[in-house]
Amino acid sequence: MPWSRIKPDTNEPDFQIEGLPDNRDGRRVSYAEAINEALSQALGLDPRVFVMGQGVDDPSGMFGATRDLHLKYGAERVFDTPLAETALSGVAVGAALGGMRPVYFHNRPDFLLLAMDQLVNHAAKWHYMFGGAACVPLVFWACIGRGWGSAAQHSQALQGLFNHVPGLKLIMPATCYDTKGLMLAAIADNNPVLIIEHRMNFKQRGLVPEAPYTLPIGKGVIRRKGRDVTVVAVSHLVVEAYAAAQELSEEGIEAEVIDPRTLRPLDEALILESVARTGRLVVTDTGWKTGGVTAEIAAMVAEKGFSSLRAPIVRVANPDLPTPSGYTLERAYYIGKDDIKQGILKAVRGA
Amino acid sequence: MPWSRIKPDTNEPDFQIEGLPDNRDGRRVSYAEAINEALSQALGLDPRVFVMGQGVDDPSGMFGATRDLHLKYGAERVFDTPLAETALSGVAVGAALGGMRPVYFHNRPDFLLLAMDQLVNHAAKWHYMFGGAACVPLVFWACIGRGWGSAAQHSQALQGLFNHVPGLKLIMPATCYDTKGLMLAAIADNNPVLIIEHRMNFKQRGLVPEAPYTLPIGKGVIRRKGRDVTVVAVSHLVVEAYAAAQELSEEGIEAEVIDPRTLRPLDEALILESVARTGRLVVTDTGWKTGGVTAEIAAMVAEKGFSSLRAPIVRVANPDLPTPSGYTLERAYYIGKDDIKQGILKAVRGA
Amino acid sequence: MLPTAEEKLQLFRTMLRIRRVQERIESEYMQDEMKTPVHLYIGQEAIAAGVCACLRDDDAVNSNHRSHGHYLAKGGDLNAMMAELFCKATGCSGGYGGSMHLVDVAHGNMGTSAIVGGGIPIGTGQGLAFKMRGLDNVSVVFFGDGAADEGTFYESLNFALLKQLPVVYVMENNGWAVCSPTATRHSGDNVFHAGAGDRLFTAKIDGNEPEQVFAAMAKAVARARAGEGPSFIECVTYRILGHAGCLQQDPKGYRDPAEVEAWRARCPVCAYQRTLLAQGLLSEAGLAELEAELAAEIDTAFAFARQSPLPAADALLKNLFCE
Amino acid sequence: MLPTAEEKLQLFRTMLRIRRVQERIESEYMQDEMKTPVHLYIGQEAIAAGVCACLRDDDAVNSNHRSHGHYLAKGGDLNAMMAELFCKATGCSGGYGGSMHLVDVAHGNMGTSAIVGGGIPIGTGQGLAFKMRGLDNVSVVFFGDGAADEGTFYESLNFALLKQLPVVYVMENNGWAVCSPTATRHSGDNVFHAGAGDRLFTAKIDGNEPEQVFAAMAKAVARARAGEGPSFIECVTYRILGHAGCLQQDPKGYRDPAEVEAWRARCPVCAYQRTLLAQGLLSEAGLAELEAELAAEIDTAFAFARQSPLPAADALLKNLFCE
Ligand SMILES: Cc1ncc(C[n+]2csc(CCOP(=O)(O)OP(=O)(O)O)c2C)c(N)n1
Ligand SMILES: Cc1ncc(C[n+]2csc(CCOP(=O)(O)OP(=O)(O)O)c2C)c(N)n1
Ligand SMILES: [Mg+2]
Ligand SMILES: [Mg+2]
């Protein structure tokens, strides 16, 4: 599947990267390399860390994210698994209880539906259910498989499901810098953390310091300042929203683009503060619209930031349909820069 | 577990029951009997219908819902299953593809997490994914297990998850009349339908016609008329919201109570029309707040009914925590009439 | 049970047809007209052919991501399959499904799941439906050794045994799940193989021998039709090309080239061709004729696919629900 | 391996203690002070006692909804357990868990899952952690015949075999899952029992005989500590009371009273008491002393539970995350 023909490899836009102020001349690596480096450093620094998952030791190594780690850290600490997502998720929970720090890779969120029982009924509840007696420090990772006719069962952006689960932290990075720092933060966290990546992000190259660093879970970042409308964009749509905002700037509309980076906990203060300035909100997410991430962010603002709002909230999300395979249907299905532009225009001009 | 001590059996309040205008002297049956009657009639009328699930032929028969059906229709058509929710859900999908109409009972939504792969990746997608070539007419049923220390893994109200899934219909009845009519409608539907009941509903007795009837999936009903605020309440909270509204009437606040009955498809028009009149919205649900049912309804109104809104939307939902077991913690955890009253006051008076 | 001479020729024809279709897809895949992840069946043809030769149109097949062979052997329309791979409205799934989601209800191709193991319980439920409806039809599930890792297999087999369902579980053990060999995933021979003894008809056979597949399947089908319950047939075989896409897209280094070569030498299509030629059931002339016929059919199908219309603009919004 | 005289007395003491605690809960349950769904262990005591007698404090146990016996046999604190049942802040799970969620990490009670089958992979992962950390500790999973229906069992066992994990799978086959007999759920003897042969140590034993449990477990633990991999022990037993709650809450009519009576007659506690008395290892006086001691301990625990404070008002909001 020639992903390169879907979206060519590009440098990340020059948007603001918190913590990296003077970053224009930094080291640039691919998105996959950024994750790979985070994993490698975590494995090197903490003997409790291990990496498991169907195909982590493949030559392709999870789109490059886990490539060659088994050679560096050994097959005991970086291992392939049977196709048994339900039990293996429980194995990760048990290993965490037993003092390890598992990082469990799934190449697509679709397969996490087999892990729901262990993620939601077990991992997310264990600490609370036993009154704090035990911790479950683990990281689940999956990458949304958009494109090339991946179709209904291989392209789902299921963050809307996991966003509903108390006890799980949910991270959706959008830059190379963030994916490294948030991976290291997730591994260091004493709780179950789910990282959902997007296949399109893997086409990016960005500025990434070599030394290990963590970024705070629960802190968003303003990617672009603007006075007219707040656009909260998730995952690879941050890049799309940024592009939309840049284009609309020529029409005199200045959109502020917020990348929440983590959906749970959500940086509500950042969003509310922005809406207080702009009075308008567009929320865009790669998942389905109904009952998804855009619903929660919109509802939160309708509840806590209502007095700032000067226009209806606009949601730009995938249609409430399974993903079709055919490329023409795919094209009609997926949202991107132009849909966000329309959403912004609707929020600003009412049409 | 003496459920009777948690909530005594009561007649349903005299609120409006669409389709049953002169209903005060009708036949009154228990909630369980209403479901049982629906199933019995479906089994009697359509040889393709069958009922499966762990414990459907128990003496307790799913809190009475399936009681004795196996005696009447035989063990071939009403059968117990192994504890294998993942595969048995797929078995139901396959049986539906093979021309049957399975009704699969789970006594608690918590166990549906093992069925997510088949429900979300298969049942909900099959028709679309094959361009309409095959239908999957099946009904999944589960009953929220609130109370008596059921704790984190036996009391979840997971509608917020399923509300996000295109291709599934999601029904949450609140009255005896509705649960019978919607069960018959769900069985007659050519698509996968999930019915989520609430343990508290099973304490109700209500007016139910004996002959089989169906109610439209996707149509809500106004349970109480009011001019000051719209309260959208789900499942057993309809009764609580009604009680809250009645009490507030004495304080001069007239709340309109809407029971959407089906969450997916949602009767958006009914809600928007009401908010257009009242200008205020409270949404209350038995599930978690973040990313749940209240989020979607709030977001929908903030998007499509913004111009009617005169105050922040208020959400009254379970806290974002696993359910604790201890009764004092349970009491602090669960929401009911008083929380809804506070929510209404907040919407109307701003505090 | 041995196939008759006619059945042998038919087996061979099915195998060769699958092979030629797969080869054509492989050779054209890099042109990027088929924008769908293909999982080619080359090397496994004897299984689909042998299994489906024992089935009727109204028997059901549920299969997986690697379904081209199953679809064709079960009578699926080639034009509709190719159109599906070209993402056209005339595709068997209307362009909604792609290579991983082929369907042809009229011929009992009830659909495929690209969730590994996902189709196993569905095929089991199809068997339940046949039994409840009092029919003597059989439901077949095709799945890989990877799918046998999944708990749905265990749960499904237990249920099928419990209810004595007319289901035949056909495991295509091609040694690999993507880049993972069976040995990194299975703790040994499939547990059911020895486990269920008298209660389950099991066979572990050479999946590259169509007549072995046919014989085991004929027995399993007869049992199923007679109400004697499920069977489990493990077919040992090999995936000669890469996991997905065409050969040049297969990552290097995960398997020993000698292993691939050894299995190439055991090519089921070539081997069976030699057998039938040696047995005099097939002549060189007959073979040439068959090849020509298949080439023409495939040309037609590709032309049909290319010329077919794309889905209409409003198709996206259709088919979520069945009326 | 046979238990020593001292070990025998200890086995008996553990069994009797579990029994008396369960009886007391049963007798007081209708007072509704314990507002938590209890699943009593009466009839199955020999299993928890025999298994845990072979374990160290730092070995791990993962268990299920019916965990009182496992918790106590593994060294869990009785006061903290009773306080948990009374929903008090002093409960082993701080009042968050209830009867189905007991924990005592110091003694290796790593927690329980009330999702049937949910604890099996977790205990497997615990074994993985031990192995990765280079320890010789053992992870034990207790689960019922109902849980053996679940695919997680198959998946877990496959993984444990693959990685040769120090896990002992203890299946308590009490014949029932709520009101469903094994025969309506299992297609026959557990497939693994015969299946894995040389690779898995398996034993199917009389779960009402503590010394049989002890012997099988001792062998399994020795193998696990020596790095020889997992074991599977099926203990045949019976749940003498109802599925949940006290006896009078058990629905009537789902099982034959004669079956219950036959198993009551095979009460493991009474039988072992008779054995030890007959062997002269236990005297009537010693027994009376033991009974008195246990009664006093139980009185104390119930008093502790009753007198303990309820969770503080802000407790609800604590413990979602671990800092
Ligand atoms: C539940 C699930 N996990 C992982 C995958 C990714 N995946 C697709 S095909 C495949 C290998 C399947 O192996 P096998 O069942 O042996 O079939 P084969 O490809 O060898 O024909 C995997 C892991 C998936 N589709 N579904
Ligand atoms: C996944 C799941 N399905 C159903 C239930 C409801 N349930 C609770 S206990 C139980 C029976 C379990 O039987 P078994 O494992 O044999 O344990 P036993 O109660 O006999 O000790 C069932 C069905 C559950 N808790 N979890
Ligand atoms: Mg394979
Ligand atoms: Mg049992």
Short mmCIF file of N, CA and C in Angstrom, two decimals, chain C residues 177-264:
data_model
loop_
_atom_site.label_atom_id
_atom_site.label_comp_id
_atom_site.label_asym_id
_atom_site.label_seq_id
_atom_site.Cartn_x
_atom_site.Cartn_y
_atom_site.Cartn_z
N ALA C 177 1.58 -15.40 10.31
CA ALA C 177 0.58 -14.34 10.47
C ALA C 177 1.37 -13.05 10.29
N VAL C 178 1.16 -12.40 9.16
CA VAL C 178 2.00 -11.29 8.74
C VAL C 178 3.46 -11.76 8.81
N CYS C 179 4.27 -11.21 9.70
CA CYS C 179 5.68 -11.63 9.77
C CYS C 179 5.95 -12.52 10.99
N SER C 180 4.92 -13.05 11.59
CA SER C 180 5.10 -13.87 12.79
C SER C 180 4.90 -15.33 12.46
N PRO C 181 5.91 -16.13 12.68
CA PRO C 181 5.74 -17.56 12.42
C PRO C 181 4.87 -18.21 13.50
N THR C 182 4.29 -19.32 13.14
CA THR C 182 3.40 -20.01 14.05
C THR C 182 4.08 -20.27 15.39
N ALA C 183 5.35 -20.57 15.36
CA ALA C 183 6.05 -20.95 16.60
C ALA C 183 6.14 -19.80 17.60
N THR C 184 6.03 -18.56 17.16
CA THR C 184 6.05 -17.48 18.15
C THR C 184 4.65 -17.19 18.68
N ARG C 185 3.67 -17.95 18.21
CA ARG C 185 2.30 -17.66 18.62
C ARG C 185 1.55 -18.87 19.19
N HIS C 186 1.88 -20.05 18.70
CA HIS C 186 1.21 -21.25 19.20
C HIS C 186 2.16 -22.01 20.10
N SER C 187 1.63 -22.51 21.18
CA SER C 187 2.49 -23.23 22.10
C SER C 187 2.74 -24.66 21.63
N GLY C 188 2.18 -25.03 20.52
CA GLY C 188 2.39 -26.38 20.01
C GLY C 188 1.27 -26.68 19.05
N ASP C 189 1.07 -27.91 18.77
CA ASP C 189 -0.02 -28.29 17.88
C ASP C 189 -1.32 -27.76 18.46
N ASN C 190 -2.19 -27.40 17.58
CA ASN C 190 -3.47 -26.91 18.05
C ASN C 190 -4.07 -27.85 19.09
N VAL C 191 -4.45 -27.27 20.20
CA VAL C 191 -4.94 -28.09 21.31
C VAL C 191 -6.15 -28.94 20.96
N PHE C 192 -6.96 -28.46 20.06
CA PHE C 192 -8.17 -29.21 19.76
C PHE C 192 -7.87 -30.47 18.98
N HIS C 193 -6.73 -30.45 18.36
CA HIS C 193 -6.42 -31.54 17.46
C HIS C 193 -6.44 -32.86 18.20
N ALA C 194 -5.82 -32.84 19.36
CA ALA C 194 -5.82 -34.05 20.15
C ALA C 194 -6.99 -34.04 21.12
N GLY C 195 -7.47 -32.84 21.42
CA GLY C 195 -8.36 -32.69 22.58
C GLY C 195 -9.67 -33.39 22.52
N ALA C 196 -10.44 -33.12 21.51
CA ALA C 196 -11.86 -33.45 21.61
C ALA C 196 -12.18 -34.89 21.21
N GLY C 197 -11.22 -35.55 20.68
CA GLY C 197 -11.34 -36.98 20.43
C GLY C 197 -12.61 -37.41 19.74
N ASP C 198 -13.36 -38.22 20.38
CA ASP C 198 -14.57 -38.80 19.81
C ASP C 198 -15.62 -37.77 19.44
N ARG C 199 -15.60 -36.61 20.10
CA ARG C 199 -16.71 -35.69 19.91
C ARG C 199 -16.58 -34.81 18.68
N LEU C 200 -15.37 -34.68 18.18
CA LEU C 200 -15.14 -33.78 17.06
C LEU C 200 -14.37 -34.53 15.99
N PHE C 201 -14.87 -34.47 14.76
CA PHE C 201 -14.07 -35.05 13.68
C PHE C 201 -12.96 -34.06 13.36
N THR C 202 -11.73 -34.49 13.55
CA THR C 202 -10.62 -33.61 13.22
C THR C 202 -9.70 -34.30 12.23
N ALA C 203 -9.07 -33.47 11.42
CA ALA C 203 -8.09 -34.01 10.49
C ALA C 203 -7.00 -32.97 10.32
N LYS C 204 -5.78 -33.43 10.31
CA LYS C 204 -4.67 -32.53 9.98
C LYS C 204 -4.10 -33.06 8.67
N ILE C 205 -4.21 -32.29 7.63
CA ILE C 205 -3.88 -32.82 6.31
C ILE C 205 -2.93 -31.90 5.56
N ASP C 206 -2.43 -32.42 4.48
CA ASP C 206 -1.59 -31.63 3.59
C ASP C 206 -2.49 -30.73 2.75
N GLY C 207 -2.46 -29.47 3.05
CA GLY C 207 -3.36 -28.53 2.39
C GLY C 207 -2.95 -28.23 0.96
N ASN C 208 -1.84 -28.76 0.53
CA ASN C 208 -1.44 -28.57 -0.87
C ASN C 208 -1.91 -29.72 -1.76
N GLU C 209 -2.58 -30.68 -1.15
CA GLU C 209 -3.09 -31.83 -1.90
C GLU C 209 -4.61 -31.71 -2.02
N PRO C 210 -5.10 -31.30 -3.15
CA PRO C 210 -6.54 -31.05 -3.27
C PRO C 210 -7.39 -32.29 -2.96
N GLU C 211 -6.87 -33.45 -3.31
CA GLU C 211 -7.70 -34.65 -3.09
C GLU C 211 -7.77 -34.99 -1.60
N GLN C 212 -6.72 -34.69 -0.87
CA GLN C 212 -6.78 -34.88 0.58
C GLN C 212 -7.79 -33.93 1.20
N VAL C 213 -7.75 -32.70 0.73
CA VAL C 213 -8.71 -31.72 1.25
C VAL C 213 -10.12 -32.18 0.91
N PHE C 214 -10.30 -32.57 -0.32
CA PHE C 214 -11.62 -33.03 -0.77
C PHE C 214 -12.12 -34.19 0.09
N ALA C 215 -11.27 -35.13 0.34
CA ALA C 215 -11.68 -36.33 1.08
C ALA C 215 -12.06 -35.98 2.52
N ALA C 216 -11.22 -35.18 3.17
CA ALA C 216 -11.52 -34.82 4.56
C ALA C 216 -12.80 -34.00 4.61
N MET C 217 -12.93 -33.11 3.65
CA MET C 217 -14.09 -32.23 3.62
C MET C 217 -15.37 -33.03 3.32
N ALA C 218 -15.26 -33.96 2.40
CA ALA C 218 -16.45 -34.76 2.07
C ALA C 218 -16.95 -35.47 3.32
N LYS C 219 -16.05 -35.96 4.10
CA LYS C 219 -16.46 -36.65 5.33
C LYS C 219 -17.09 -35.66 6.31
N ALA C 220 -16.46 -34.51 6.46
CA ALA C 220 -16.97 -33.50 7.39
C ALA C 220 -18.37 -33.04 6.97
N VAL C 221 -18.54 -32.84 5.66
CA VAL C 221 -19.82 -32.35 5.16
C VAL C 221 -20.91 -33.42 5.35
N ALA C 222 -20.54 -34.64 5.10
CA ALA C 222 -21.53 -35.72 5.28
C ALA C 222 -21.97 -35.77 6.74
N ARG C 223 -21.03 -35.66 7.64
CA ARG C 223 -21.38 -35.65 9.07
C ARG C 223 -22.28 -34.47 9.39
N ALA C 224 -21.92 -33.32 8.89
CA ALA C 224 -22.71 -32.12 9.18
C ALA C 224 -24.13 -32.27 8.65
N ARG C 225 -24.26 -32.74 7.43
CA ARG C 225 -25.61 -32.89 6.85
C ARG C 225 -26.43 -33.92 7.61
N ALA C 226 -25.74 -34.89 8.16
CA ALA C 226 -26.44 -35.95 8.90
C ALA C 226 -26.73 -35.54 10.34
N GLY C 227 -26.37 -34.30 10.69
CA GLY C 227 -26.64 -33.85 12.05
C GLY C 227 -25.65 -34.36 13.07
N GLU C 228 -24.48 -34.77 12.60
CA GLU C 228 -23.50 -35.32 13.53
C GLU C 228 -22.51 -34.28 14.06
N GLY C 229 -22.75 -33.04 13.76
CA GLY C 229 -21.97 -31.99 14.41
C GLY C 229 -20.79 -31.48 13.63
N PRO C 230 -19.99 -30.65 14.30
CA PRO C 230 -18.92 -29.92 13.63
C PRO C 230 -17.67 -30.75 13.36
N SER C 231 -16.83 -30.21 12.52
CA SER C 231 -15.53 -30.83 12.22
C SER C 231 -14.48 -29.74 12.19
N PHE C 232 -13.27 -30.18 12.38
CA PHE C 232 -12.14 -29.24 12.35
C PHE C 232 -11.07 -29.83 11.45
N ILE C 233 -10.76 -29.12 10.39
CA ILE C 233 -9.76 -29.61 9.43
C ILE C 233 -8.60 -28.61 9.37
N GLU C 234 -7.45 -29.06 9.78
CA GLU C 234 -6.27 -28.20 9.70
C GLU C 234 -5.52 -28.54 8.42
N CYS C 235 -5.37 -27.55 7.56
CA CYS C 235 -4.69 -27.76 6.28
C CYS C 235 -3.32 -27.10 6.34
N VAL C 236 -2.30 -27.90 6.26
CA VAL C 236 -0.95 -27.34 6.30
C VAL C 236 -0.58 -26.85 4.90
N THR C 237 -0.17 -25.60 4.82
CA THR C 237 0.10 -25.01 3.52
C THR C 237 1.11 -23.88 3.68
N TYR C 238 1.20 -23.03 2.70
CA TYR C 238 2.18 -21.95 2.76
C TYR C 238 1.71 -20.78 1.94
N ARG C 239 1.98 -19.59 2.47
CA ARG C 239 1.66 -18.36 1.75
C ARG C 239 2.91 -17.98 0.97
N ILE C 240 2.86 -18.22 -0.34
CA ILE C 240 4.09 -18.08 -1.12
C ILE C 240 4.48 -16.62 -1.32
N LEU C 241 3.50 -15.75 -1.50
CA LEU C 241 3.84 -14.33 -1.65
C LEU C 241 3.87 -13.65 -0.28
N GLY C 242 3.90 -12.33 -0.29
CA GLY C 242 3.91 -11.59 0.96
C GLY C 242 2.54 -11.60 1.64
N HIS C 243 2.51 -11.03 2.83
CA HIS C 243 1.24 -10.99 3.55
C HIS C 243 0.20 -10.17 2.80
N ALA C 244 0.60 -9.01 2.34
CA ALA C 244 -0.35 -8.12 1.65
C ALA C 244 0.37 -7.46 0.49
N GLY C 245 -0.44 -7.03 -0.48
CA GLY C 245 0.13 -6.35 -1.63
C GLY C 245 0.84 -7.32 -2.55
N CYS C 246 1.69 -6.78 -3.40
CA CYS C 246 2.39 -7.64 -4.33
C CYS C 246 3.78 -7.97 -3.78
N LEU C 247 4.44 -8.85 -4.47
CA LEU C 247 5.67 -9.43 -3.93
C LEU C 247 6.70 -8.37 -3.56
N GLN C 248 6.84 -7.37 -4.43
CA GLN C 248 7.90 -6.40 -4.15
C GLN C 248 7.59 -5.53 -2.94
N GLN C 249 6.36 -5.60 -2.45
CA GLN C 249 6.01 -4.83 -1.25
C GLN C 249 6.27 -5.63 0.03
N ASP C 250 6.60 -6.88 -0.11
CA ASP C 250 6.81 -7.72 1.07
C ASP C 250 8.13 -7.35 1.73
N PRO C 251 8.11 -7.05 3.02
CA PRO C 251 9.38 -6.71 3.66
C PRO C 251 10.34 -7.90 3.63
N LYS C 252 11.60 -7.60 3.52
CA LYS C 252 12.59 -8.68 3.43
C LYS C 252 13.04 -9.09 4.83
N GLY C 253 13.54 -10.29 4.89
CA GLY C 253 14.30 -10.65 6.09
C GLY C 253 13.52 -11.35 7.18
N TYR C 254 12.20 -11.48 7.03
CA TYR C 254 11.49 -12.12 8.13
C TYR C 254 11.36 -13.63 7.94
N ARG C 255 11.59 -14.09 6.70
CA ARG C 255 11.58 -15.53 6.54
C ARG C 255 12.70 -16.00 5.62
N ASP C 256 13.08 -17.20 5.84
CA ASP C 256 14.21 -17.79 5.16
C ASP C 256 13.87 -18.02 3.68
N PRO C 257 14.64 -17.44 2.76
CA PRO C 257 14.34 -17.65 1.34
C PRO C 257 14.29 -19.13 0.97
N ALA C 258 15.09 -19.94 1.66
CA ALA C 258 15.09 -21.38 1.37
C ALA C 258 13.73 -21.99 1.70
N GLU C 259 13.13 -21.49 2.77
CA GLU C 259 11.80 -21.99 3.15
C GLU C 259 10.80 -21.67 2.03
N VAL C 260 10.88 -20.44 1.54
CA VAL C 260 9.96 -20.04 0.48
C VAL C 260 10.20 -20.90 -0.76
N GLU C 261 11.47 -21.11 -1.07
CA GLU C 261 11.78 -21.89 -2.26
C GLU C 261 11.27 -23.32 -2.15
N ALA C 262 11.45 -23.89 -0.97
CA ALA C 262 11.00 -25.26 -0.76
C ALA C 262 9.49 -25.37 -1.00
N TRP C 263 8.78 -24.37 -0.53
CA TRP C 263 7.33 -24.42 -0.71
C TRP C 263 6.93 -24.09 -2.15
N ARG C 264 7.68 -23.21 -2.77
CA ARG C 264 7.42 -22.94 -4.19
C ARG C 264 7.53 -24.23 -4.99
#
